[in-house]
Amino acid sequence: MIREPLIFEISDPGKKGYSIPKLDVPADPSALEGLPLRADIPDFPQVSEVEVVRHFTRLSQQNYCVDLGLYPLGSCTMKYNPKVNDRIASFPAFADTHPLAPAGMVQGNLEILHRMEKLLSEITGFDAFTLQPSAGAQGELVGIMLVRAYHESKGIPRRYVLIPDSAHGTNPSSAHLSGYEVKEIKSNASGRIDPAVLEQAMTDEVAALMVTNPNTLGVFESDICLIAEIVHAKGGLLYMDGANMNALAGVARPGDFGVDVLHLNLHKTFSTPHGGGGPGSGPVGVKKILEPFLPVPVVAKKGEAYALDFDRPASIGRVRSFFGNYLVVLKAMAYILSLGPKGVREMAEIAVLNANYIRKGLEGVYDLQYDTASMHEVVFSDKIQKEAYGITNLDIAKRLIDHGFHPPTMSFPLIVHGALMIEPTETESRRDLDLFIEAMRTIAREAAENPAVLKEAPHHTYVRRLDETAAARNPIVAWDGRKA
Amino acid sequence: MSYIALSGQDQKEMLARVGAASVDDLFCCIPEDSRLRRDLDLPAAMTEPELLRHMETVAGRNTYGRYRSFLGGGAYHHYIPTVVDSLSARTEFVSPYTPYQPEVSQGTLQVIFEYQTLICRLTGMDIANASLYDGASAAAEAALMAQRLTHRGRILVARSLHPQYRETIRTLTKNLALAVEEVGFGDCGGLKSAELREKMGPDVCGLILQSPNMFGVVEDLAALAAIVHEHKGLMITAVAEGLSLGILEAPGKLGADIVCGEAQSFGLPTSFGGPGLGFMGCKKEFLRQLPGRICGQTKDVEGKRGFVLTLSTREQHIRREKATSNICSNQGWCALRATIYLESVGQTGLREIADQNIRKAVYAAGRLAAVPGVKLRFSGRTFNEFVLVLPKDAASAAKSLQAKGILPGLELAPFYPELPNTLLVCVTEVRTKEEIDGFAAALEEVLR
Amino acid sequence: MYPQDFKFTKDHEWVKVDGDTAVVGISDFAQKHLGDVVFVELPAVGTKLAVHQTIGTIESVKAVSEVFSPAAGEVVETNSALADAPETINQDPHGTGWILKMKLADRGGLDALMAATDYEKYLEGLEH
């Protein structure tokens, strides 16, 4: 198969892929005087427009994407991204507005932010939202900083944050960046937090428990109300990582089951495109007690007009410039308006139905370490195939590519060895779900009959298995300047 | 509008297959008292045409587009070539996740590799990451990185660093035993080197200095870096207007150890401030302290060149609370747009555009400062922004200009009480001579 | 398989004592568990170490492991070959893949360490 060269390798002096109007102000020979000018920009390409177009079109064809088929990355919620939302976000009246414009000139934008805070509050059961965090991880950080500000306002910030062993790595990292020490809580045999274990760990030195619900096993923490009581009894706060909100929207609200602060991932639950890694958006919802600490500015409605309120003395400050990833928020709002109340609930219902349908289709074929009821995702492992044929989750994942699917999330959560975490989302058709189940069953058969075909997979991609060890031992993170 | 792909019959059969009597059964693990037993109080579902009409109405309440805008201050209006929109809209770039499975993500990965290369060459750094959220959070990450590298307890930031960058640095460092102190600016608009010399010491991680700074003034990086290096501190250069790198000397050649900033100018609309594109590059010896995703080159089993995400042991999913940062994504699609932009305009185009920015801004500064009573606040050389001092209250002058359809720039007094009656004016390649002349004429009128 | 003249820690470091100096490395079990080593972070010569103090980290592609000092003392030499060839730890963990040499401050902590046979038993226990 043809490999697309790096653009630097097809560059030639004298080629041009742009046009700009001639300078229309009078020539001023002293205009550049006194400025430290560079001689050139080494290796910057000079290519024609058609070469740029072909370069990126060819590169695009080396990507798998949601619009090609099922993309069952667990905990990533790879649902279909409606096209109309992108169209709305590209309206020049939204996209070309400047963040420092006087509030009177951007009333439409402020209205979007204000209304979106209300919509998200209703969906999750909270009193207020900030839309500033750029992604889930930044949302977590804001959430825990709010917790800290709250405890500080009561006297002392406390010392620890409790985190279950099944949690995403961003949880301990965010807690650490907020100045807390992390204590891990062991999950019980059903993959949940054990209230007795929590009771032991919960002291008045603990600032918060960070819980993901449904957790990363796709299991609902059914003791959540008791968990909240235990945490609150010691004056702690309950933080919820809302990465898996797709399983709950319209069905249950974290604000109703004792959660004090949560972050959402608009690029997961509310369908904004992942863009190959971003941009995301990680709004944070809070109960009244935490509202004074929200990042500045806050959008306020005064009469019919919207204004920005910067005068919030208890605020933790800002965690980035301007108002967050506004266009992402806009797309997510368009999505909520499309679905309406019944559609939001249906989204969660079908997400859970689809996950359980896959679970049913693969149970017995792949090992299920925790057989607790699944919500929107299910975590299998390579245990059966590994013990019998030496086939790992990596082999299964790579072989799935040959069958035309993106692999599931691998090796996470850490408490399941050789994990294959499958989240189909609600937008898959039954036909695609059946094809996926069939592919996974075929792979299980291949593991027994012809393990080599798995070990060497994938077979039909632009590149085959890549040497990640060599990449890490001798890091090459920019072009070395030699044309291949 | 619903995006569900199951028919009613499908749902019925699938429920039977999983052994559930009803959809409600699927949620049996949620205790009854935690369930929501009513419909959410949301607006009724809209069809696509209704949604578009509704959003057009809301968009219509933004009147910003009716004004000739001279706003900058960390977000810049530049021309975006059509290829950027057209290629970045390809669904193969829009709808994949982070490239965890390199064999089916070579498109995204090669783009990141090219992006990292472009950032390295622009900044004069050896290595760069796959991008961060925005310029402000990149500056905060740089502060934390400097703390990890030097194990020192103070960091200096220029008062001429974007106010929102400073605020972000303060928020993100406040629980991490890093004291943030400001260094002031002089009448040229650049950093006061004497004050830097005074505040720099063996307990200081380094200096975060923006250039061109918040006032558009290009700093004397080499001289200031030398002072920082005397105490073995790190020189961190922040660049809020990425385009300036198209013509100004690379910070890496002037003593910078880390360069971070905002690359929105490369093919991203101002977007009411987000999404933008934070970037960061550094010297290669700091590789293991660099936050964020990094793409690296390697080979596949057949010896073919390919790309992977690498050095992930720095990151939160492996090192958890000891990670270099909690960031777990990059601004992938924004980095793609910047890559398409930079590769389209290329070596010559980027310089020509940057050159036009300087010349138009110099022309505008000359015209506006010639208006009776108006002066330039700072004497230092600038890129595409400059600060005017008006003979009267800037807010009321700005209001009068807005009535004439001109948005004259940003009033600085709310951010810098020491700069009353000032306006930060930005002139990029999209403003014409006629618009600049019109601005000068209108200013003269409102000040008369 | 584990050298008889080595002593082992529960964290899988080995130490070989020769007079008042000791050589430190990680066990074969540890290197297998980590997988292909890609980077080793070593302390500066002259660093004073207490028992169980972190002396550095070893990274593979998907894991990081801290190395703890099995004894108290001062670092007198580190294995500079690991910078360019970290894979030496995989290839010869008990020999050329050594990590550092230290001058022992006191030998007190060493008695608590396991002899090779005890370590092998300890590993058997871990596998269950």
mmCIF file of C-alpha atoms in Angstrom, chain A residues 3-9 17-18 21 23-26 28 30-33 35-38 41-45 47 49 52 55-57 59-60 62-67 71 73 76 78 81-84 87 93-101 105-109 111 115 119 122 134-135 137-138 141 145 148 167-170 172-174 176-179 220 222 225 247 250-253 273-279 316 318-327 337-342 345-346 349-350 354 356-357 360 375 398 401 406-407 410 414 426-428 430 433 458 461-467 471-472 475-479, chain B residues 1-6 10-11 13-15 17-18 23-24 26-27 29-31 34-36 38-43 45-46 48 51-52 54-56 58-59 61-64 67 71-73 75 77 83 87 90-99 101-108 110 113-114 116-118 121-122 127 133-134 136 164 167-168 171-172 174-176 218 245 247-250 269-275 287-288 294-302 304-308 310 316 320-321 325-326 328-333 340 343-353 355-356 358-360 362-363 381 402 407 432-433:
data_model
loop_
_atom_site.group_PDB
_atom_site.id
_atom_site.type_symbol
_atom_site.label_atom_id
_atom_site.label_comp_id
_atom_site.label_asym_id
_atom_site.label_seq_id
_atom_site.Cartn_x
_atom_site.Cartn_y
_atom_site.Cartn_z
ATOM 1 C CA ARG A 3 2.483 5.478 2.250
ATOM 2 C CA GLU A 4 1.885 9.179 2.310
ATOM 3 C CA PRO A 5 5.171 11.036 2.772
ATOM 4 C CA LEU A 6 5.594 13.802 5.324
ATOM 5 C CA ILE A 7 4.714 17.156 3.798
ATOM 6 C CA PHE A 8 8.307 18.231 4.388
ATOM 7 C CA GLU A 9 9.465 15.528 2.022
ATOM 8 C CA GLY A 17 -0.456 27.202 -1.866
ATOM 9 C CA TYR A 18 -1.978 30.513 -0.791
ATOM 10 C CA PRO A 21 -4.046 40.695 -1.148
ATOM 11 C CA LEU A 23 -0.186 45.295 1.070
ATOM 12 C CA ASP A 24 -2.424 48.346 0.769
ATOM 13 C CA VAL A 25 -0.718 50.728 3.172
ATOM 14 C CA PRO A 26 2.123 53.017 2.009
ATOM 15 C CA ASP A 28 7.440 52.473 5.191
ATOM 16 C CA SER A 30 11.422 51.837 8.811
ATOM 17 C CA ALA A 31 8.430 49.611 9.633
ATOM 18 C CA LEU A 32 10.544 46.607 10.613
ATOM 19 C CA GLU A 33 13.396 48.544 12.177
ATOM 20 C CA LEU A 35 12.656 44.130 15.482
ATOM 21 C CA PRO A 36 14.539 40.854 15.924
ATOM 22 C CA LEU A 37 13.698 39.225 12.569
ATOM 23 C CA ARG A 38 14.353 35.612 11.742
ATOM 24 C CA ILE A 41 11.724 29.038 9.298
ATOM 25 C CA PRO A 42 13.755 25.898 8.768
ATOM 26 C CA ASP A 43 11.984 23.045 6.971
ATOM 27 C CA PHE A 44 8.700 24.911 6.612
ATOM 28 C CA PRO A 45 7.064 23.494 3.504
ATOM 29 C CA VAL A 47 3.747 23.215 -1.578
ATOM 30 C CA GLU A 49 -2.782 23.815 -2.834
ATOM 31 C CA VAL A 52 -1.998 20.004 0.441
ATOM 32 C CA HIS A 55 -1.868 15.052 1.439
ATOM 33 C CA PHE A 56 -4.657 15.483 3.953
ATOM 34 C CA THR A 57 -7.207 13.526 1.970
ATOM 35 C CA LEU A 59 -4.002 10.859 5.463
ATOM 36 C CA SER A 60 -7.689 10.980 6.322
ATOM 37 C CA GLN A 62 -5.723 6.037 7.080
ATOM 38 C CA ASN A 63 -8.117 6.757 9.959
ATOM 39 C CA TYR A 64 -10.988 4.707 11.273
ATOM 40 C CA CYS A 65 -13.875 6.854 12.518
ATOM 41 C CA VAL A 66 -17.396 6.673 13.950
ATOM 42 C CA ASP A 67 -18.904 7.403 10.561
ATOM 43 C CA TYR A 71 -16.276 2.317 17.633
ATOM 44 C CA LEU A 73 -14.177 2.302 23.078
ATOM 45 C CA CYS A 76 -15.316 7.102 25.633
ATOM 46 C CA MET A 78 -18.237 7.067 20.700
ATOM 47 C CA ASN A 81 -22.078 13.121 15.985
ATOM 48 C CA PRO A 82 -25.032 14.807 14.256
ATOM 49 C CA LYS A 83 -23.939 16.924 11.312
ATOM 50 C CA VAL A 84 -26.342 19.748 11.987
ATOM 51 C CA ARG A 87 -23.199 23.378 10.847
ATOM 52 C CA ALA A 93 -22.318 34.977 13.813
ATOM 53 C CA PHE A 94 -21.129 32.429 16.414
ATOM 54 C CA ALA A 95 -17.700 31.344 15.193
ATOM 55 C CA ASP A 96 -16.325 34.778 14.316
ATOM 56 C CA THR A 97 -17.237 36.501 17.567
ATOM 57 C CA HIS A 98 -14.442 37.848 19.712
ATOM 58 C CA PRO A 99 -14.285 36.872 23.397
ATOM 59 C CA LEU A 100 -13.410 40.409 24.503
ATOM 60 C CA ALA A 101 -16.302 42.035 22.648
ATOM 61 C CA MET A 105 -22.570 42.734 21.015
ATOM 62 C CA VAL A 106 -22.565 39.046 21.988
ATOM 63 C CA GLN A 107 -25.951 38.624 23.648
ATOM 64 C CA GLY A 108 -26.586 35.520 21.557
ATOM 65 C CA ASN A 109 -23.448 33.813 22.890
ATOM 66 C CA GLU A 111 -27.729 33.449 26.049
ATOM 67 C CA ARG A 115 -29.370 28.507 28.904
ATOM 68 C CA LEU A 119 -30.287 22.647 30.745
ATOM 69 C CA GLU A 122 -31.962 20.102 35.010
ATOM 70 C CA SER A 134 -11.944 22.581 28.441
ATOM 71 C CA ALA A 135 -12.249 18.823 28.951
ATOM 72 C CA ALA A 137 -9.745 16.299 33.206
ATOM 73 C CA GLN A 138 -9.903 20.062 33.623
ATOM 74 C CA LEU A 141 -9.544 19.674 38.603
ATOM 75 C CA MET A 145 -10.571 22.820 43.657
ATOM 76 C CA ARG A 148 -10.919 22.543 48.586
ATOM 77 C CA ALA A 167 -11.094 4.941 38.727
ATOM 78 C CA HIS A 168 -9.678 6.670 35.697
ATOM 79 C CA GLY A 169 -6.091 7.929 36.148
ATOM 80 C CA THR A 170 -7.147 11.538 35.808
ATOM 81 C CA PRO A 172 -5.829 10.827 41.345
ATOM 82 C CA SER A 173 -3.903 13.223 39.136
ATOM 83 C CA SER A 174 -6.523 15.971 39.501
ATOM 84 C CA HIS A 176 -2.944 15.716 43.499
ATOM 85 C CA LEU A 177 -2.909 18.967 41.488
ATOM 86 C CA SER A 178 -5.438 20.356 43.960
ATOM 87 C CA GLY A 179 -3.004 19.682 46.783
ATOM 88 C CA PHE A 220 -24.114 1.203 38.972
ATOM 89 C CA SER A 222 -26.333 0.829 44.002
ATOM 90 C CA CYS A 225 -27.205 6.957 48.807
ATOM 91 C CA ALA A 247 -26.228 5.638 31.079
ATOM 92 C CA GLY A 250 -33.234 11.220 31.989
ATOM 93 C CA VAL A 251 -33.284 8.126 34.213
ATOM 94 C CA ALA A 252 -31.562 9.292 37.392
ATOM 95 C CA ARG A 253 -29.947 12.528 38.475
ATOM 96 C CA PRO A 273 -17.123 15.143 17.844
ATOM 97 C CA HIS A 274 -13.911 13.852 19.423
ATOM 98 C CA GLY A 275 -11.802 15.311 16.618
ATOM 99 C CA GLY A 276 -9.016 12.739 16.989
ATOM 100 C CA GLY A 277 -8.351 13.782 20.598
ATOM 101 C CA GLY A 278 -10.173 17.067 21.149
ATOM 102 C CA PRO A 279 -11.477 19.699 21.636
ATOM 103 C CA ILE A 316 -11.301 29.787 42.744
ATOM 104 C CA ARG A 318 -10.104 30.950 36.181
ATOM 105 C CA VAL A 319 -8.511 27.785 34.783
ATOM 106 C CA ARG A 320 -8.093 28.963 31.191
ATOM 107 C CA SER A 321 -8.762 31.993 29.046
ATOM 108 C CA PHE A 322 -12.196 33.312 28.115
ATOM 109 C CA PHE A 323 -15.327 31.121 28.495
ATOM 110 C CA GLY A 324 -14.220 27.575 27.787
ATOM 111 C CA ASN A 325 -14.647 25.710 24.520
ATOM 112 C CA TYR A 326 -17.678 27.723 23.521
ATOM 113 C CA LEU A 327 -18.324 26.158 20.126
ATOM 114 C CA LEU A 337 -32.584 20.720 21.888
ATOM 115 C CA SER A 338 -32.849 18.121 19.119
ATOM 116 C CA LEU A 339 -33.537 15.290 21.535
ATOM 117 C CA GLY A 340 -35.877 16.962 23.971
ATOM 118 C CA PRO A 341 -36.825 15.356 27.322
ATOM 119 C CA LYS A 342 -37.986 12.013 25.897
ATOM 120 C CA ARG A 345 -34.054 9.504 28.281
ATOM 121 C CA GLU A 346 -34.228 7.278 25.226
ATOM 122 C CA GLU A 349 -32.214 3.526 27.613
ATOM 123 C CA ILE A 350 -30.959 2.370 24.240
ATOM 124 C CA ASN A 354 -27.287 -2.123 23.251
ATOM 125 C CA ASN A 356 -26.588 -5.645 27.355
ATOM 126 C CA TYR A 357 -27.318 -7.069 23.917
ATOM 127 C CA LYS A 360 -25.587 -11.453 25.971
ATOM 128 C CA MET A 375 -25.356 -0.457 32.331
ATOM 129 C CA LYS A 398 -5.751 -6.049 16.569
ATOM 130 C CA ILE A 401 -9.392 -4.292 13.024
ATOM 131 C CA HIS A 406 -12.286 -0.330 16.019
ATOM 132 C CA PRO A 407 -11.088 -2.244 19.074
ATOM 133 C CA MET A 410 -7.930 -2.200 26.441
ATOM 134 C CA LEU A 414 -6.811 -1.777 36.036
ATOM 135 C CA GLU A 426 -27.264 4.106 21.591
ATOM 136 C CA THR A 427 -26.718 5.093 17.972
ATOM 137 C CA GLU A 428 -25.773 1.620 16.687
ATOM 138 C CA ARG A 430 -29.003 -3.938 15.397
ATOM 139 C CA LEU A 433 -24.304 -4.836 16.787
ATOM 140 C CA PRO A 458 -3.799 -6.610 11.757
ATOM 141 C CA THR A 461 -3.819 -1.819 7.401
ATOM 142 C CA TYR A 462 -1.456 0.871 6.083
ATOM 143 C CA VAL A 463 0.984 -0.156 8.762
ATOM 144 C CA ARG A 464 1.036 -3.344 10.794
ATOM 145 C CA ARG A 465 1.917 -3.647 14.480
ATOM 146 C CA LEU A 466 4.201 -0.789 15.423
ATOM 147 C CA ASP A 467 7.249 -0.988 17.640
ATOM 148 C CA ALA A 471 9.551 4.710 19.914
ATOM 149 C CA ALA A 472 9.958 5.151 23.670
ATOM 150 C CA PRO A 475 12.083 9.215 20.937
ATOM 151 C CA ILE A 476 11.761 10.959 17.560
ATOM 152 C CA VAL A 477 9.041 13.550 18.047
ATOM 153 C CA ALA A 478 9.781 15.862 15.123
ATOM 154 C CA TRP A 479 11.026 15.344 11.575
ATOM 155 C CA MET B 1 -34.949 14.602 16.014
ATOM 156 C CA SER B 2 -33.826 11.202 17.212
ATOM 157 C CA TYR B 3 -30.581 9.499 16.278
ATOM 158 C CA ILE B 4 -31.583 6.033 17.423
ATOM 159 C CA ALA B 5 -31.042 3.322 14.815
ATOM 160 C CA LEU B 6 -33.305 0.636 16.291
ATOM 161 C CA ASP B 10 -35.672 -4.414 17.135
ATOM 162 C CA GLN B 11 -36.088 -3.078 20.641
ATOM 163 C CA GLU B 13 -36.669 -8.520 20.246
ATOM 164 C CA MET B 14 -33.489 -7.254 21.855
ATOM 165 C CA LEU B 15 -35.205 -6.814 25.220
ATOM 166 C CA ARG B 17 -32.922 -11.548 24.079
ATOM 167 C CA VAL B 18 -31.380 -9.924 27.156
ATOM 168 C CA VAL B 23 -36.672 -0.982 29.229
ATOM 169 C CA ASP B 24 -37.259 -0.057 32.852
ATOM 170 C CA LEU B 26 -32.574 -2.620 32.466
ATOM 171 C CA PHE B 27 -32.190 -0.057 35.232
ATOM 172 C CA CYS B 29 -29.780 -1.850 39.742
ATOM 173 C CA ILE B 30 -30.636 1.800 40.368
ATOM 174 C CA PRO B 31 -32.571 1.912 43.653
ATOM 175 C CA SER B 34 -32.670 7.342 43.182
ATOM 176 C CA ARG B 35 -34.712 7.179 39.986
ATOM 177 C CA LEU B 36 -36.244 10.151 38.256
ATOM 178 C CA ARG B 38 -40.877 12.334 35.703
ATOM 179 C CA ASP B 39 -39.843 13.755 32.360
ATOM 180 C CA LEU B 40 -36.933 16.140 32.403
ATOM 181 C CA ASP B 41 -38.037 19.742 32.249
ATOM 182 C CA LEU B 42 -36.402 20.494 28.907
ATOM 183 C CA PRO B 43 -37.768 22.217 25.801
ATOM 184 C CA ALA B 45 -37.605 18.098 20.835
ATOM 185 C CA MET B 46 -36.917 20.134 17.703
ATOM 186 C CA GLU B 48 -33.647 19.870 12.143
ATOM 187 C CA LEU B 51 -33.354 23.803 15.318
ATOM 188 C CA LEU B 52 -31.605 25.700 12.528
ATOM 189 C CA HIS B 54 -33.938 28.711 16.332
ATOM 190 C CA MET B 55 -30.148 28.874 16.312
ATOM 191 C CA GLU B 56 -30.166 31.439 13.509
ATOM 192 C CA VAL B 58 -30.061 33.319 18.646
ATOM 193 C CA ALA B 59 -27.024 33.944 16.426
ATOM 194 C CA ARG B 61 -28.592 38.481 18.678
ATOM 195 C CA ASN B 62 -24.825 38.648 18.242
ATOM 196 C CA THR B 63 -24.285 42.027 16.612
ATOM 197 C CA TYR B 64 -20.495 41.851 16.776
ATOM 198 C CA TYR B 67 -18.588 46.282 13.566
ATOM 199 C CA LEU B 71 -9.880 43.755 19.015
ATOM 200 C CA GLY B 72 -6.952 41.462 19.786
ATOM 201 C CA GLY B 73 -5.640 40.714 23.251
ATOM 202 C CA ALA B 75 -7.733 36.186 20.137
ATOM 203 C CA HIS B 77 -9.001 37.744 13.385
ATOM 204 C CA VAL B 83 -8.778 24.442 2.291
ATOM 205 C CA LEU B 87 -10.111 19.440 4.699
ATOM 206 C CA ARG B 90 -13.544 15.442 6.583
ATOM 207 C CA THR B 91 -15.318 13.057 8.887
ATOM 208 C CA GLU B 92 -12.232 10.815 9.070
ATOM 209 C CA PHE B 93 -10.607 13.657 11.019
ATOM 210 C CA VAL B 94 -13.701 14.869 12.859
ATOM 211 C CA SER B 95 -15.151 11.667 14.258
ATOM 212 C CA PRO B 96 -12.318 9.450 15.544
ATOM 213 C CA TYR B 97 -11.112 9.338 19.128
ATOM 214 C CA THR B 98 -7.566 9.823 20.413
ATOM 215 C CA PRO B 99 -5.292 7.572 18.312
ATOM 216 C CA GLN B 101 -4.880 2.109 18.023
ATOM 217 C CA PRO B 102 -2.088 3.346 15.772
ATOM 218 C CA GLU B 103 -2.781 0.912 12.912
ATOM 219 C CA VAL B 104 -6.131 2.583 12.239
ATOM 220 C CA SER B 105 -5.082 6.109 13.215
ATOM 221 C CA GLN B 106 -2.057 6.867 11.075
ATOM 222 C CA GLY B 107 -3.835 9.872 9.590
ATOM 223 C CA THR B 108 -4.312 11.574 12.943
ATOM 224 C CA GLN B 110 1.030 11.738 11.107
ATOM 225 C CA PHE B 113 3.853 14.487 14.055
ATOM 226 C CA GLU B 114 3.871 17.171 11.375
ATOM 227 C CA GLN B 116 4.946 18.909 16.443
ATOM 228 C CA THR B 117 7.603 19.479 13.793
ATOM 229 C CA LEU B 118 6.037 22.793 12.744
ATOM 230 C CA ARG B 121 10.671 24.912 13.875
ATOM 231 C CA LEU B 122 8.559 27.976 14.686
ATOM 232 C CA ILE B 127 10.637 18.941 20.959
ATOM 233 C CA TYR B 133 -6.110 23.347 25.802
ATOM 234 C CA ASP B 134 -5.146 26.973 25.240
ATOM 235 C CA ALA B 136 -3.366 30.317 29.358
ATOM 236 C CA GLN B 164 -6.029 35.855 31.969
ATOM 237 C CA GLU B 167 -4.934 34.463 36.583
ATOM 238 C CA THR B 168 -4.830 30.906 35.252
ATOM 239 C CA THR B 171 -5.373 29.322 40.060
ATOM 240 C CA LEU B 172 -3.508 26.232 38.949
ATOM 241 C CA LYS B 174 -2.061 27.876 44.341
ATOM 242 C CA ASN B 175 -2.274 24.473 46.000
ATOM 243 C CA LEU B 176 1.162 23.366 44.877
ATOM 244 C CA VAL B 218 8.350 42.733 21.392
ATOM 245 C CA LEU B 245 6.656 33.594 15.029
ATOM 246 C CA ILE B 247 8.740 36.789 11.159
ATOM 247 C CA LEU B 248 10.259 37.333 14.603
ATOM 248 C CA GLU B 249 13.313 35.363 15.657
ATOM 249 C CA ALA B 250 12.519 31.988 17.212
ATOM 250 C CA PRO B 269 -11.783 31.390 14.092
ATOM 251 C CA THR B 270 -11.923 33.496 17.253
ATOM 252 C CA SER B 271 -14.827 31.237 18.370
ATOM 253 C CA PHE B 272 -15.802 33.480 21.299
ATOM 254 C CA GLY B 273 -12.566 32.307 22.872
ATOM 255 C CA GLY B 274 -12.701 28.542 22.419
ATOM 256 C CA PRO B 275 -11.711 26.081 21.281
ATOM 257 C CA LEU B 287 11.356 15.542 27.490
ATOM 258 C CA ARG B 288 10.253 13.489 30.486
ATOM 259 C CA ILE B 294 3.386 13.186 22.427
ATOM 260 C CA CYS B 295 3.506 11.452 19.059
ATOM 261 C CA GLY B 296 6.674 9.636 18.059
ATOM 262 C CA GLN B 297 8.053 7.985 14.958
ATOM 263 C CA THR B 298 8.749 4.264 14.824
ATOM 264 C CA LYS B 299 8.589 1.263 12.482
ATOM 265 C CA ASP B 300 6.103 -1.529 12.015
ATOM 266 C CA VAL B 301 6.885 -5.246 11.879
ATOM 267 C CA GLU B 302 7.696 -4.924 8.191
ATOM 268 C CA LYS B 304 7.665 0.665 7.420
ATOM 269 C CA ARG B 305 7.688 4.092 9.055
ATOM 270 C CA GLY B 306 4.706 4.730 11.289
ATOM 271 C CA PHE B 307 3.671 6.877 14.226
ATOM 272 C CA VAL B 308 2.462 6.121 17.750
ATOM 273 C CA THR B 310 4.687 7.585 23.040
ATOM 274 C CA GLN B 316 -1.990 10.169 34.335
ATOM 275 C CA ARG B 320 -1.728 8.519 38.248
ATOM 276 C CA GLU B 321 -1.122 11.107 40.994
ATOM 277 C CA SER B 325 -0.227 16.714 34.329
ATOM 278 C CA ASN B 326 -3.799 15.502 34.601
ATOM 279 C CA CYS B 328 -5.657 13.333 28.990
ATOM 280 C CA SER B 329 -6.513 14.777 25.591
ATOM 281 C CA ASN B 330 -5.073 17.213 23.124
ATOM 282 C CA GLN B 331 -6.884 19.738 20.941
ATOM 283 C CA GLY B 332 -6.527 17.247 18.077
ATOM 284 C CA TRP B 333 -8.881 18.792 15.572
ATOM 285 C CA ILE B 340 -3.333 22.542 7.308
ATOM 286 C CA GLU B 343 1.422 23.878 5.429
ATOM 287 C CA SER B 344 -0.787 25.794 2.987
ATOM 288 C CA VAL B 345 0.726 29.217 3.586
ATOM 289 C CA GLY B 346 4.117 27.628 4.146
ATOM 290 C CA GLN B 347 7.485 29.269 4.558
ATOM 291 C CA THR B 348 6.853 32.287 2.342
ATOM 292 C CA GLY B 349 3.186 32.848 3.072
ATOM 293 C CA LEU B 350 3.556 32.889 6.829
ATOM 294 C CA ARG B 351 6.299 35.490 6.595
ATOM 295 C CA GLU B 352 4.323 37.614 4.147
ATOM 296 C CA ILE B 353 1.220 37.564 6.353
ATOM 297 C CA ASP B 355 5.044 41.128 7.622
ATOM 298 C CA GLN B 356 1.720 42.669 6.566
ATOM 299 C CA ILE B 358 3.514 44.610 11.305
ATOM 300 C CA ARG B 359 3.259 47.118 8.464
ATOM 301 C CA LYS B 360 -0.466 47.671 8.781
ATOM 302 C CA VAL B 362 2.714 50.532 12.129
ATOM 303 C CA TYR B 363 0.634 52.493 9.635
ATOM 304 C CA ARG B 381 8.646 48.078 18.834
ATOM 305 C CA GLN B 402 -19.134 51.942 18.339
ATOM 306 C CA LEU B 407 -14.870 48.617 17.705
ATOM 307 C CA THR B 432 -7.791 47.419 5.031
ATOM 308 C CA LYS B 433 -6.176 50.832 4.675
#
